[in-house]
Backbone as ProteinMPNN parsed JSONL, in Angstrom:
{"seq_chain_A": "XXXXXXXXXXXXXXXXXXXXXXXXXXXXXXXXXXXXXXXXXXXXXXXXXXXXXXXXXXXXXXXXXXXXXXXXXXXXXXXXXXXXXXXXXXXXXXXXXXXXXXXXXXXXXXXXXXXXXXXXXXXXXXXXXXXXXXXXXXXXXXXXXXXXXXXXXXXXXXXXXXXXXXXXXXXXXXXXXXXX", "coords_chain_A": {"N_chain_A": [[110.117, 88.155, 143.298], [107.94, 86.824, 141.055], [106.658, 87.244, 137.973], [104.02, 86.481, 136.18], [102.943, 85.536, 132.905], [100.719, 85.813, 132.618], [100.111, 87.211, 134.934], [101.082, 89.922, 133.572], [99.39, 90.315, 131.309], [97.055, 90.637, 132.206], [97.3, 93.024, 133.369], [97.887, 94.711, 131.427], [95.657, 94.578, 130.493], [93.758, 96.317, 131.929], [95.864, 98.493, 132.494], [96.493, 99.587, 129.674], [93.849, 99.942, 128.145], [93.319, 102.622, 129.243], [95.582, 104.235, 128.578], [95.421, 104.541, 126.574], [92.96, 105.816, 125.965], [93.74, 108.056, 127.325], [95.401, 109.536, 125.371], [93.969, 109.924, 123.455], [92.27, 112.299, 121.473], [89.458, 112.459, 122.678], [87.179, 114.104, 123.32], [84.03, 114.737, 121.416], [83.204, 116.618, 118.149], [81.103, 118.345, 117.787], [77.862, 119.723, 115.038], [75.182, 121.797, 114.969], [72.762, 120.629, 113.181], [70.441, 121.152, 110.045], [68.259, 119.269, 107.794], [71.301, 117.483, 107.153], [73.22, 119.753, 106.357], [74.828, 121.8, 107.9], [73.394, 124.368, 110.183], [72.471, 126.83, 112.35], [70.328, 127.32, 114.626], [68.651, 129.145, 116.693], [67.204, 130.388, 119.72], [66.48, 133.206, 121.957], [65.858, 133.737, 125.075], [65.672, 136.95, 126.666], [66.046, 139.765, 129.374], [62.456, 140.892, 130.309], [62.006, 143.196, 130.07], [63.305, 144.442, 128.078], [62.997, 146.137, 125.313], [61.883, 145.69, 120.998], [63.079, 147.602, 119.528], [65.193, 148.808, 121.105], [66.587, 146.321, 120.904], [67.304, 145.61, 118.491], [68.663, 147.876, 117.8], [70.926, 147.142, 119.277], [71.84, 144.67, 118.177], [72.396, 145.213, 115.435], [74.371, 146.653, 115.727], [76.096, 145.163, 116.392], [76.604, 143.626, 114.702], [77.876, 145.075, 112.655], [80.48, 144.792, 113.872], [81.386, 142.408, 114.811], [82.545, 140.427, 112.398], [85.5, 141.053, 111.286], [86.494, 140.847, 108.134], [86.708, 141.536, 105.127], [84.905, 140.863, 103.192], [82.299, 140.55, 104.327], [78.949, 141.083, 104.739], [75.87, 143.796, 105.254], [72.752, 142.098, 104.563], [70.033, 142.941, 104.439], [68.344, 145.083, 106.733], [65.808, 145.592, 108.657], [64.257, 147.473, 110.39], [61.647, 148.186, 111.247], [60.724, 144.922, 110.831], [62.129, 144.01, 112.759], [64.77, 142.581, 111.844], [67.797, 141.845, 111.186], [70.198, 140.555, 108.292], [72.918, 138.864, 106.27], [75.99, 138.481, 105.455], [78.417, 136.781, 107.343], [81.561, 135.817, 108.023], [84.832, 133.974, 108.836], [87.995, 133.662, 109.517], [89.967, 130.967, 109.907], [93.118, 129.447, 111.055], [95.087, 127.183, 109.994], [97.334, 125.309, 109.566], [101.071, 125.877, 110.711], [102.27, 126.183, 108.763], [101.11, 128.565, 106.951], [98.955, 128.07, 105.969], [95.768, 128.509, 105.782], [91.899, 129.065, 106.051], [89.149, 130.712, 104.737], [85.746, 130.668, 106.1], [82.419, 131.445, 104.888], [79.348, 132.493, 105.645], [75.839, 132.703, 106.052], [74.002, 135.012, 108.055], [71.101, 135.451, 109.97], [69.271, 138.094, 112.245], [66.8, 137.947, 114.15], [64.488, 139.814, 115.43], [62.627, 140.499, 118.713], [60.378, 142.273, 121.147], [62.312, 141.438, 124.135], [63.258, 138.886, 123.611], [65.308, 136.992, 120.981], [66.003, 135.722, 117.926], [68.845, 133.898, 116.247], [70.246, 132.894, 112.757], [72.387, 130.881, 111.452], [73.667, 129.739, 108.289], [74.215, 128.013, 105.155], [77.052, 127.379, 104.791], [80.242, 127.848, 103.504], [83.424, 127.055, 102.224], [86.726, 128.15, 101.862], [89.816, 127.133, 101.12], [92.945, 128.146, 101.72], [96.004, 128.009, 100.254], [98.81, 126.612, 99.288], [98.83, 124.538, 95.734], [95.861, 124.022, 95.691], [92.898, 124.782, 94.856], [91.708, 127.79, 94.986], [88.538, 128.556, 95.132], [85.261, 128.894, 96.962], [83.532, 126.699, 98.653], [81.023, 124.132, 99.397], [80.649, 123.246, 102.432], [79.747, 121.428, 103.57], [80.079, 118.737, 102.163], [82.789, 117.84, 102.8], [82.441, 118.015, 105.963], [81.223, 115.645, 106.214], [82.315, 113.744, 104.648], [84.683, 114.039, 107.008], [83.505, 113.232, 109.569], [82.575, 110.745, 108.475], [85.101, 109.165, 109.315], [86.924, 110.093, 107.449], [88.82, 112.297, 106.86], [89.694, 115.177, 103.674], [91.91, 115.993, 104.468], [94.716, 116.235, 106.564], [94.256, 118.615, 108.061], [91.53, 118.959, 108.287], [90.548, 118.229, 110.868], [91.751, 120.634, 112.372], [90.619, 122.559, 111.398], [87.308, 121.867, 111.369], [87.624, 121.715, 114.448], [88.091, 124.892, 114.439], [85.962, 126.177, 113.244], [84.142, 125.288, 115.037], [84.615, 126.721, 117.501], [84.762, 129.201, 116.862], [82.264, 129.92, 115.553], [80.916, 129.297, 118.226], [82.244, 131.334, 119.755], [80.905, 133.332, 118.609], [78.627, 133.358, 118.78], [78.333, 133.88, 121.815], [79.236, 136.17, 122.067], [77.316, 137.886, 120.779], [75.409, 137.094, 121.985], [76.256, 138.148, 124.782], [75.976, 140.944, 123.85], [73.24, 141.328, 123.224], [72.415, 140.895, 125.749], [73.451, 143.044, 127.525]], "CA_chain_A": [[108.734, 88.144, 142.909], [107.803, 86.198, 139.897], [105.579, 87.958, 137.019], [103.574, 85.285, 135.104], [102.798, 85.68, 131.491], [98.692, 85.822, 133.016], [99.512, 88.592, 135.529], [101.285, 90.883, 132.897], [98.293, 89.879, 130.542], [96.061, 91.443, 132.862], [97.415, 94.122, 133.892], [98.14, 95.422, 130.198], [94.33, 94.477, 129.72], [93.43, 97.291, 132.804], [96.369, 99.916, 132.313], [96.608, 100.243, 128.489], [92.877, 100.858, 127.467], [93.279, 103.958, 129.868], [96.844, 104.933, 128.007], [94.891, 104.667, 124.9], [92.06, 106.825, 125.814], [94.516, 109.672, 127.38], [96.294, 110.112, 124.737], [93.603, 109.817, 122.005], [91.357, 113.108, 121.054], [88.073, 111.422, 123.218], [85.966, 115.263, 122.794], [83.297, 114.524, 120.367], [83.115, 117.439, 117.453], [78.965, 118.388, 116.714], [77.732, 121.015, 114.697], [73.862, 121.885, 114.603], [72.43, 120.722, 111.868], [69.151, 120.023, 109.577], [68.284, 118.298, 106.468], [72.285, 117.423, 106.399], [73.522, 120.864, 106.483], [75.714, 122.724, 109.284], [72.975, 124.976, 110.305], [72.727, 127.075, 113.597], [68.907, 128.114, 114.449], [68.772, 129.224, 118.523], [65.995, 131.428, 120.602], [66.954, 133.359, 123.197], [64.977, 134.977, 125.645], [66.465, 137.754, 127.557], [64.584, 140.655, 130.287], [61.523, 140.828, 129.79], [61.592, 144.834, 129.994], [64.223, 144.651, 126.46], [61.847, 146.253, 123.55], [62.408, 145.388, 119.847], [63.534, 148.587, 119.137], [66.619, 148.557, 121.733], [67.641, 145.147, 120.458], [67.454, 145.721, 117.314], [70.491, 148.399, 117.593], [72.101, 146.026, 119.69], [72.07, 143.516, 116.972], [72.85, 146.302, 114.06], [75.991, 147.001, 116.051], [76.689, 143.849, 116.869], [76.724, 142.873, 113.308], [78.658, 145.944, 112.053], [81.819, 144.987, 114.517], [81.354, 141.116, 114.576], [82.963, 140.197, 111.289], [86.629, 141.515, 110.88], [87.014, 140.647, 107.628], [85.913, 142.351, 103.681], [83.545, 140.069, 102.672], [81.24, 140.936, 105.391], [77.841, 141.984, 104.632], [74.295, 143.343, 105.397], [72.118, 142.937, 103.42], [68.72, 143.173, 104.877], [68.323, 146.031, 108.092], [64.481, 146.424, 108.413], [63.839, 148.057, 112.221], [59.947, 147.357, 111.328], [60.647, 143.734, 111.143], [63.143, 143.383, 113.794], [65.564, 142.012, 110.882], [69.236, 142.006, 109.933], [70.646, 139.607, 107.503], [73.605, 139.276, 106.144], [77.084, 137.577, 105.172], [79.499, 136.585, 108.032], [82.93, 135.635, 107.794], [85.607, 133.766, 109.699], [89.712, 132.663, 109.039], [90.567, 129.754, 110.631], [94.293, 128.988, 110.657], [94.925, 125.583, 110.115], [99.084, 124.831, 110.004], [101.896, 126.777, 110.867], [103.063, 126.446, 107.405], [100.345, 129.654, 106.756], [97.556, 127.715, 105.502], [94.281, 128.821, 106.235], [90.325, 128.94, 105.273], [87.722, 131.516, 104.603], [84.459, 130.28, 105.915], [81.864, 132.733, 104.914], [77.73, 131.485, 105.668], [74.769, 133.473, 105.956], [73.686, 135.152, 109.143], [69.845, 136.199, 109.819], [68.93, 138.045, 113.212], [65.163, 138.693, 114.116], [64.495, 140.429, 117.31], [61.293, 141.016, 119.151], [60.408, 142.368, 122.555], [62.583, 140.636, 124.998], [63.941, 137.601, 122.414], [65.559, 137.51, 119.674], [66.646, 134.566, 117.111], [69.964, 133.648, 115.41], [70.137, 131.754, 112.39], [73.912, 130.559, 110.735], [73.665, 128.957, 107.738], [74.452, 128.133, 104.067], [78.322, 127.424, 105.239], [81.293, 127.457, 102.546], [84.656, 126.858, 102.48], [87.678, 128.602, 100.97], [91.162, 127.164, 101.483], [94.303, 128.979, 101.119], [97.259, 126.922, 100.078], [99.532, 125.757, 97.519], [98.194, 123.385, 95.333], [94.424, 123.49, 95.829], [91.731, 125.728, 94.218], [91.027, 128.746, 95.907], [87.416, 129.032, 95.361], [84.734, 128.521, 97.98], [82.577, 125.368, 97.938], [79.923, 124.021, 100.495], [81.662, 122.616, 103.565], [78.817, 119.755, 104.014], [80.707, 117.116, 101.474], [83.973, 118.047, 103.748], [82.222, 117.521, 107.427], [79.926, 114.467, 105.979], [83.312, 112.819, 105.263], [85.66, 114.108, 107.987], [82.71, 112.743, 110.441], [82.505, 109.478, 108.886], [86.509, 108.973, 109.202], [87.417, 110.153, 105.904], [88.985, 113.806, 106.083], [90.199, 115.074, 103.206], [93.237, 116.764, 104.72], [95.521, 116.065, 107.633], [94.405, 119.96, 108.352], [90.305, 118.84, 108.528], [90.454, 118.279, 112.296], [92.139, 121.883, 112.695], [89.363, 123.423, 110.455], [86.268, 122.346, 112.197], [87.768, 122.784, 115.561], [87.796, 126.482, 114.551], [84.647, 126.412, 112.739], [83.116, 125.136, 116.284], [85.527, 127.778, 118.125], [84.253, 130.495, 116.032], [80.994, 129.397, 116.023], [80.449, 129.361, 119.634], [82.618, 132.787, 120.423], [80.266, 134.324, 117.875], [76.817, 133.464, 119.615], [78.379, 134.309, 123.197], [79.416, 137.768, 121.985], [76.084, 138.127, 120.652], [74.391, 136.949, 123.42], [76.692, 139.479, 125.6], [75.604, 142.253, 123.117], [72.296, 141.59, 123.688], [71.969, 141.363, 127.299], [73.592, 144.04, 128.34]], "C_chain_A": [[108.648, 87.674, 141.461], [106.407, 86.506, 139.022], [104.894, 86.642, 135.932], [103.103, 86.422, 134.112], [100.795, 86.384, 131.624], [98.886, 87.189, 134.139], [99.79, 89.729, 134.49], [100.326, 90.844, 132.249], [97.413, 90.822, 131.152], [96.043, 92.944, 133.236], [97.729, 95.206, 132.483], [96.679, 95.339, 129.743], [93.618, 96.336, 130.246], [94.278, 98.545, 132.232], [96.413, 100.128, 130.686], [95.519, 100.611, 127.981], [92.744, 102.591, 128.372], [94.455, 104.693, 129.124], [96.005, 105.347, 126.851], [93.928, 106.387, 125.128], [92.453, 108.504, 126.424], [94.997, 110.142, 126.514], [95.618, 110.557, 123.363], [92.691, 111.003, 122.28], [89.562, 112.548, 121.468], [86.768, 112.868, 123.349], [85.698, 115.066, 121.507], [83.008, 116.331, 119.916], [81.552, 117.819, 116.936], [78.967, 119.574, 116.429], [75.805, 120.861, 114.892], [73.834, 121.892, 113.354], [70.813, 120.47, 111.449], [69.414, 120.156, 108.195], [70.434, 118.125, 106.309], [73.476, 118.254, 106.082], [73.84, 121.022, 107.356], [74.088, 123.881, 109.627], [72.405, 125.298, 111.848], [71.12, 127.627, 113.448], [68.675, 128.398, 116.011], [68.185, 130.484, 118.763], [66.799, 131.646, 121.136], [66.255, 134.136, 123.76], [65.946, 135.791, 126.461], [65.551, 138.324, 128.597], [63.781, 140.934, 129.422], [60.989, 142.728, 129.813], [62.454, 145.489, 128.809], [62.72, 144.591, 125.352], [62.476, 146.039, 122.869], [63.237, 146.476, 119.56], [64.928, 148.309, 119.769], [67.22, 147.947, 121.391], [67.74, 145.032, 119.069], [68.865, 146.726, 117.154], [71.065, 147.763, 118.013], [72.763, 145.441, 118.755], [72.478, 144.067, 115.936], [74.503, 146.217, 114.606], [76.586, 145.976, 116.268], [77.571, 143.578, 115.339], [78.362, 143.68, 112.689], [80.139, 145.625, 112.298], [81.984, 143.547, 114.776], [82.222, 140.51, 113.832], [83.765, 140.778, 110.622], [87.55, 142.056, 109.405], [86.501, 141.459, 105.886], [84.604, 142.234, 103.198], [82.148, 139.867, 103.817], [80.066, 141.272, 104.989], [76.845, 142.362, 105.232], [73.656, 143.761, 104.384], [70.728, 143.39, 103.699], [69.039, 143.988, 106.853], [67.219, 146.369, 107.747], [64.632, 146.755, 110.157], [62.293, 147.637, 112.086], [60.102, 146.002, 111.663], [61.061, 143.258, 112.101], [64.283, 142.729, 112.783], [66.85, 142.226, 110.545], [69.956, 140.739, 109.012], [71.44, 139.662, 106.739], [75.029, 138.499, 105.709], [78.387, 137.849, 106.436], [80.681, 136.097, 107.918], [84.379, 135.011, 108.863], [86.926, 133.438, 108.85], [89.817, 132.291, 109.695], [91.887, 129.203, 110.141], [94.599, 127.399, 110.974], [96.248, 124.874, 110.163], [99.847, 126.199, 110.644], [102.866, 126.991, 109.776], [102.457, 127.621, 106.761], [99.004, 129.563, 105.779], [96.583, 128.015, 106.174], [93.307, 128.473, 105.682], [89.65, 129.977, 105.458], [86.303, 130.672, 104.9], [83.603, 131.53, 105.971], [80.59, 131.876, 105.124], [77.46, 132.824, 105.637], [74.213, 133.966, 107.377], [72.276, 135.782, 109.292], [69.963, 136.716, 111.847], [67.612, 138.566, 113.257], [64.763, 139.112, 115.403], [63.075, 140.901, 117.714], [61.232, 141.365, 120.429], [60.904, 141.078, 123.167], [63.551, 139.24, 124.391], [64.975, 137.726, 121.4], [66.289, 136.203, 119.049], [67.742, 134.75, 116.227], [69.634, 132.479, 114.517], [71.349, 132.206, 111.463], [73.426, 129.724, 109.712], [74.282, 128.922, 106.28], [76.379, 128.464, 104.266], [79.198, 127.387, 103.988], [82.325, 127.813, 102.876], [85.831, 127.37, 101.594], [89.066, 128.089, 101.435], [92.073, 128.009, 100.604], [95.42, 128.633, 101.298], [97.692, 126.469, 99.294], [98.845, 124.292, 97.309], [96.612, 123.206, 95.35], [93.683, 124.971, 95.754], [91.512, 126.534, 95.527], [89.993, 129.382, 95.722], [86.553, 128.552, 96.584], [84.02, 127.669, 97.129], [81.79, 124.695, 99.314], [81.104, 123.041, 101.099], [80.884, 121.537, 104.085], [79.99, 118.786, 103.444], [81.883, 116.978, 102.411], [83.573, 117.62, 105.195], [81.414, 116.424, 107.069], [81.061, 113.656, 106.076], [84.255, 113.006, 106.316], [84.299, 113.231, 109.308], [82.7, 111.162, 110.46], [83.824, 108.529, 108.684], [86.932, 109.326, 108.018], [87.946, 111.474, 105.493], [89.794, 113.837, 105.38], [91.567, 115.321, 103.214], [93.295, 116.687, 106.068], [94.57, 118.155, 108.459], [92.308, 119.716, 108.803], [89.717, 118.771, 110.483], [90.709, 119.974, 112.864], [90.652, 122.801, 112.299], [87.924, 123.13, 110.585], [86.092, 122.237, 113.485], [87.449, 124.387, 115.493], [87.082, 126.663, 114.341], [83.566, 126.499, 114.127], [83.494, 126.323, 117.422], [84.958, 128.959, 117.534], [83.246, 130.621, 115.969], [80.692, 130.108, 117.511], [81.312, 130.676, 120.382], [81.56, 133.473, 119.634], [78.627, 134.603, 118.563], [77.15, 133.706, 120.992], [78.908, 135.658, 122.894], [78.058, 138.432, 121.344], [75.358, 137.942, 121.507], [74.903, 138.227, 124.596], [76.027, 140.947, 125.244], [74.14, 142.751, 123.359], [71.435, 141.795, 124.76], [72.172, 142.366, 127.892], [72.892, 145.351, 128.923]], "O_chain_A": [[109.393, 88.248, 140.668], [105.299, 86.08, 139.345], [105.518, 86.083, 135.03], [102.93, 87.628, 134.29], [100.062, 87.089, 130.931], [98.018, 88.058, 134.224], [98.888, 90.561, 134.387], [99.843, 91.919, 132.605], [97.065, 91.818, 130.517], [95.123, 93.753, 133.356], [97.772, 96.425, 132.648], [96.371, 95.937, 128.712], [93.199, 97.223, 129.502], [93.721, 99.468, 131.637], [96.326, 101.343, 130.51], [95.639, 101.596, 127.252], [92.057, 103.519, 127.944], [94.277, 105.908, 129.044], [96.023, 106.462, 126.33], [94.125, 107.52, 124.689], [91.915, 109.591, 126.214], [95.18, 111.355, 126.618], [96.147, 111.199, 122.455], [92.174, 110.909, 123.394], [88.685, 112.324, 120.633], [85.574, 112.589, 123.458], [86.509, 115.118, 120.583], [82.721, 117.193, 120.747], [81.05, 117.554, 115.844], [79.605, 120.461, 116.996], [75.294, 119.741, 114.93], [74.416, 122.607, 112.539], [70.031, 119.833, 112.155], [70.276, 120.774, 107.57], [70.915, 118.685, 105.325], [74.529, 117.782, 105.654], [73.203, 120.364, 108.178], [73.786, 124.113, 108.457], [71.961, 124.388, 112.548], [70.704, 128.214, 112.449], [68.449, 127.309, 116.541], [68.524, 131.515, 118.183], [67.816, 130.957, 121.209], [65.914, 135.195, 123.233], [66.975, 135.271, 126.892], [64.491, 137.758, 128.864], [63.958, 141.173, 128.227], [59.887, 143.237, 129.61], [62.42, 146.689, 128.538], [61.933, 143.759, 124.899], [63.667, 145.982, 123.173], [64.379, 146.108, 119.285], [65.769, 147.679, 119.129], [68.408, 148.252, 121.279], [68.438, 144.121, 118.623], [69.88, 146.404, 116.537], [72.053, 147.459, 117.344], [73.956, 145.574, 118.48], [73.115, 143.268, 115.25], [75.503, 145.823, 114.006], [77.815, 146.001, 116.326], [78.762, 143.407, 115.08], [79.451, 143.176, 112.416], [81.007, 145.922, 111.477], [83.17, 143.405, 115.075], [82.964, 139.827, 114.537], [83.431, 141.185, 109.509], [88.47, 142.858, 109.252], [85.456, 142.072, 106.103], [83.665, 142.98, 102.921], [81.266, 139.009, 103.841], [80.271, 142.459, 104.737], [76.459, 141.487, 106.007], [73.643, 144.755, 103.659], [70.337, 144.351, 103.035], [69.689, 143.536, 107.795], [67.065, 147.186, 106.839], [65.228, 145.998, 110.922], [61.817, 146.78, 112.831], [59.669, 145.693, 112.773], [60.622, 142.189, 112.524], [64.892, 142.028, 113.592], [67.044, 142.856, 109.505], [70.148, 139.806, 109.791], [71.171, 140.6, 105.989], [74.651, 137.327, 105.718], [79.119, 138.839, 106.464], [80.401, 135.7, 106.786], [84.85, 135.834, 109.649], [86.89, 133.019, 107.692], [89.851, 133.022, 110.685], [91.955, 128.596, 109.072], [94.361, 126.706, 111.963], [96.29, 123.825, 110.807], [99.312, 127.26, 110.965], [103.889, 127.676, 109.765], [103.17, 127.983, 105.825], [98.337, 130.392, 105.161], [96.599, 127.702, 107.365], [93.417, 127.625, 104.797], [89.512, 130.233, 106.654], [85.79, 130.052, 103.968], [83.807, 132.465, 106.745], [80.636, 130.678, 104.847], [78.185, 133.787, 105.386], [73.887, 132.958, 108.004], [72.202, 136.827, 108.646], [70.534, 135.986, 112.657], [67.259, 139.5, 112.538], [64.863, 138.375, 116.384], [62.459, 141.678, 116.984], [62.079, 140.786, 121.109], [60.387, 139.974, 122.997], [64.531, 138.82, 125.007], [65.387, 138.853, 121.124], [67.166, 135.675, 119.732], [67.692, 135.691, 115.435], [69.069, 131.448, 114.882], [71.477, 133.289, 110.892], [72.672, 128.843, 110.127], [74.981, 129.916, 106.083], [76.906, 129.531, 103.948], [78.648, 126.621, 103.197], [82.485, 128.728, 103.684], [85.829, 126.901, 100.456], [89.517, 128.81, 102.325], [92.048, 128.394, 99.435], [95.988, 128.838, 102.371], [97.056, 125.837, 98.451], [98.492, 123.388, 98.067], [96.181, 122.117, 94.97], [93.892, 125.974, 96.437], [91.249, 126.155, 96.669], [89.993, 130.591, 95.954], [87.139, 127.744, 97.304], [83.817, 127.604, 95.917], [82.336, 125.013, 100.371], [82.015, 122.395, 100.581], [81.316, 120.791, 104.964], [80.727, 118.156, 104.203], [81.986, 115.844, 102.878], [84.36, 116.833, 105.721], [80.642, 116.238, 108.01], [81.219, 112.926, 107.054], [84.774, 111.935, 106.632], [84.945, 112.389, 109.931], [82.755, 110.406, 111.431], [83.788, 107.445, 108.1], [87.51, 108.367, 107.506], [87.799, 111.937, 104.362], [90.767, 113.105, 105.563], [92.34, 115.017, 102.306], [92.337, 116.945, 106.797], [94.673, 118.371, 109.667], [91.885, 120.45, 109.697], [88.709, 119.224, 111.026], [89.933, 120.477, 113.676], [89.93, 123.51, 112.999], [87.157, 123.927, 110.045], [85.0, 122.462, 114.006], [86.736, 124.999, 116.289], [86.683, 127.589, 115.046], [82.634, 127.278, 114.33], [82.603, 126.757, 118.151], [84.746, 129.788, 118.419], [82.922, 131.725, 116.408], [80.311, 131.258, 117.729], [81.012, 130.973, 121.539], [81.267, 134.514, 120.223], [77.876, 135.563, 118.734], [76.107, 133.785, 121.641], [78.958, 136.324, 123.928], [77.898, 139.638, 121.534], [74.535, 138.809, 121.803], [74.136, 139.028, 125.131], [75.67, 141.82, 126.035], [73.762, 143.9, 123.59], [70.375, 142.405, 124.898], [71.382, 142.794, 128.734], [73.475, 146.042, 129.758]]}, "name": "protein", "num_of_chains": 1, "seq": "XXXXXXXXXXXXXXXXXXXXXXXXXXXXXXXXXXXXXXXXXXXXXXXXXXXXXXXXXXXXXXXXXXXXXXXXXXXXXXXXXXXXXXXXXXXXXXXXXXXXXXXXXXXXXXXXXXXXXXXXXXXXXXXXXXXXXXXXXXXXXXXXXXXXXXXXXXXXXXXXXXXXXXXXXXXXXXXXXXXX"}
């Protein structure tokens, strides 16, 4: 059987854009955002026989056991308003050399018969690693360029995988908390 130069041609046209796209990272990374900002803002209705009152401890306790870590806060618990607000906290491990990040944001919950709103926001970033400042600093300039190919660190892909990982376990254990 004799392979011309035009069938291999072809057939590297067909099987290699499929090699390519198995092997390459083809799940797109989104965060909610506005003006520019990471920011999470999401309704939820639940039964419609859940009073404010009930979900409002929900959401107190939620909060209290949510956020593992020191720097945790609340700072606002009104029960009149339906209100807690507060400082959340995640570590995201990012090598196996024992680098990590502190992301800490802002968490509001407002709860009313039956509903109740989440809002994430005001995100910052703390790495922890030789060589590089360990203060926190807004994590926009960091996902503005890792988005438009430009992260600053081999470790930027790791670090808002977890951000989105952490993220999204945090509003389905809240959402659990509150349905139940």
């Amino acid at each position: 059987m004799q392979i011309t130069l035009k069938k291999l041609a072809f057939v590297a046209l067909i099987l290699l854009p499929g090699m390519v796209i198995a092997q390459s990272d083809t799940t797109p990374l989104t965060m909610q955002m506005r003006d520019g900002k990471i920011y999470f803002d999401n309704t939820y209705s639940l039964d419609a026989k859940l009073k404010k009152e009930d979900l409002f401890s929900r959401a107190s306790t939620w909060f209290k056991d949510a956020f593992l870590y020191p720097e945790k806060s609340i700072d606002v618990s009104d029960d009149k308003k339906g209100e807690i607000s507060g400082t959340g906290i995640f570590k995201i491990v990012t090598s196996s050399s024992g680098n990590y990040y502190w992301i800490r944001f802002r968490v509001n919950i407002i709860v009313h018969n039956a509903t109740y709103e989440l809002k994430a926001y005001e995100f910052y970033e703390k790495p922890i690693e030789n060589g590089i400042s360990n203060e926190y600093s807004k994590i926009e300039y960091r996902w503005w360029d890792y988005r438009q190919g430009k992260p600053w660190s081999a470790e930027d892909k790791t670090l808002f995988r977890g951000l989105d990982k952490n993220i999204n376990e945090m509003l389905n254990s809240l959402a659990a908390a509150m349905s139940k």
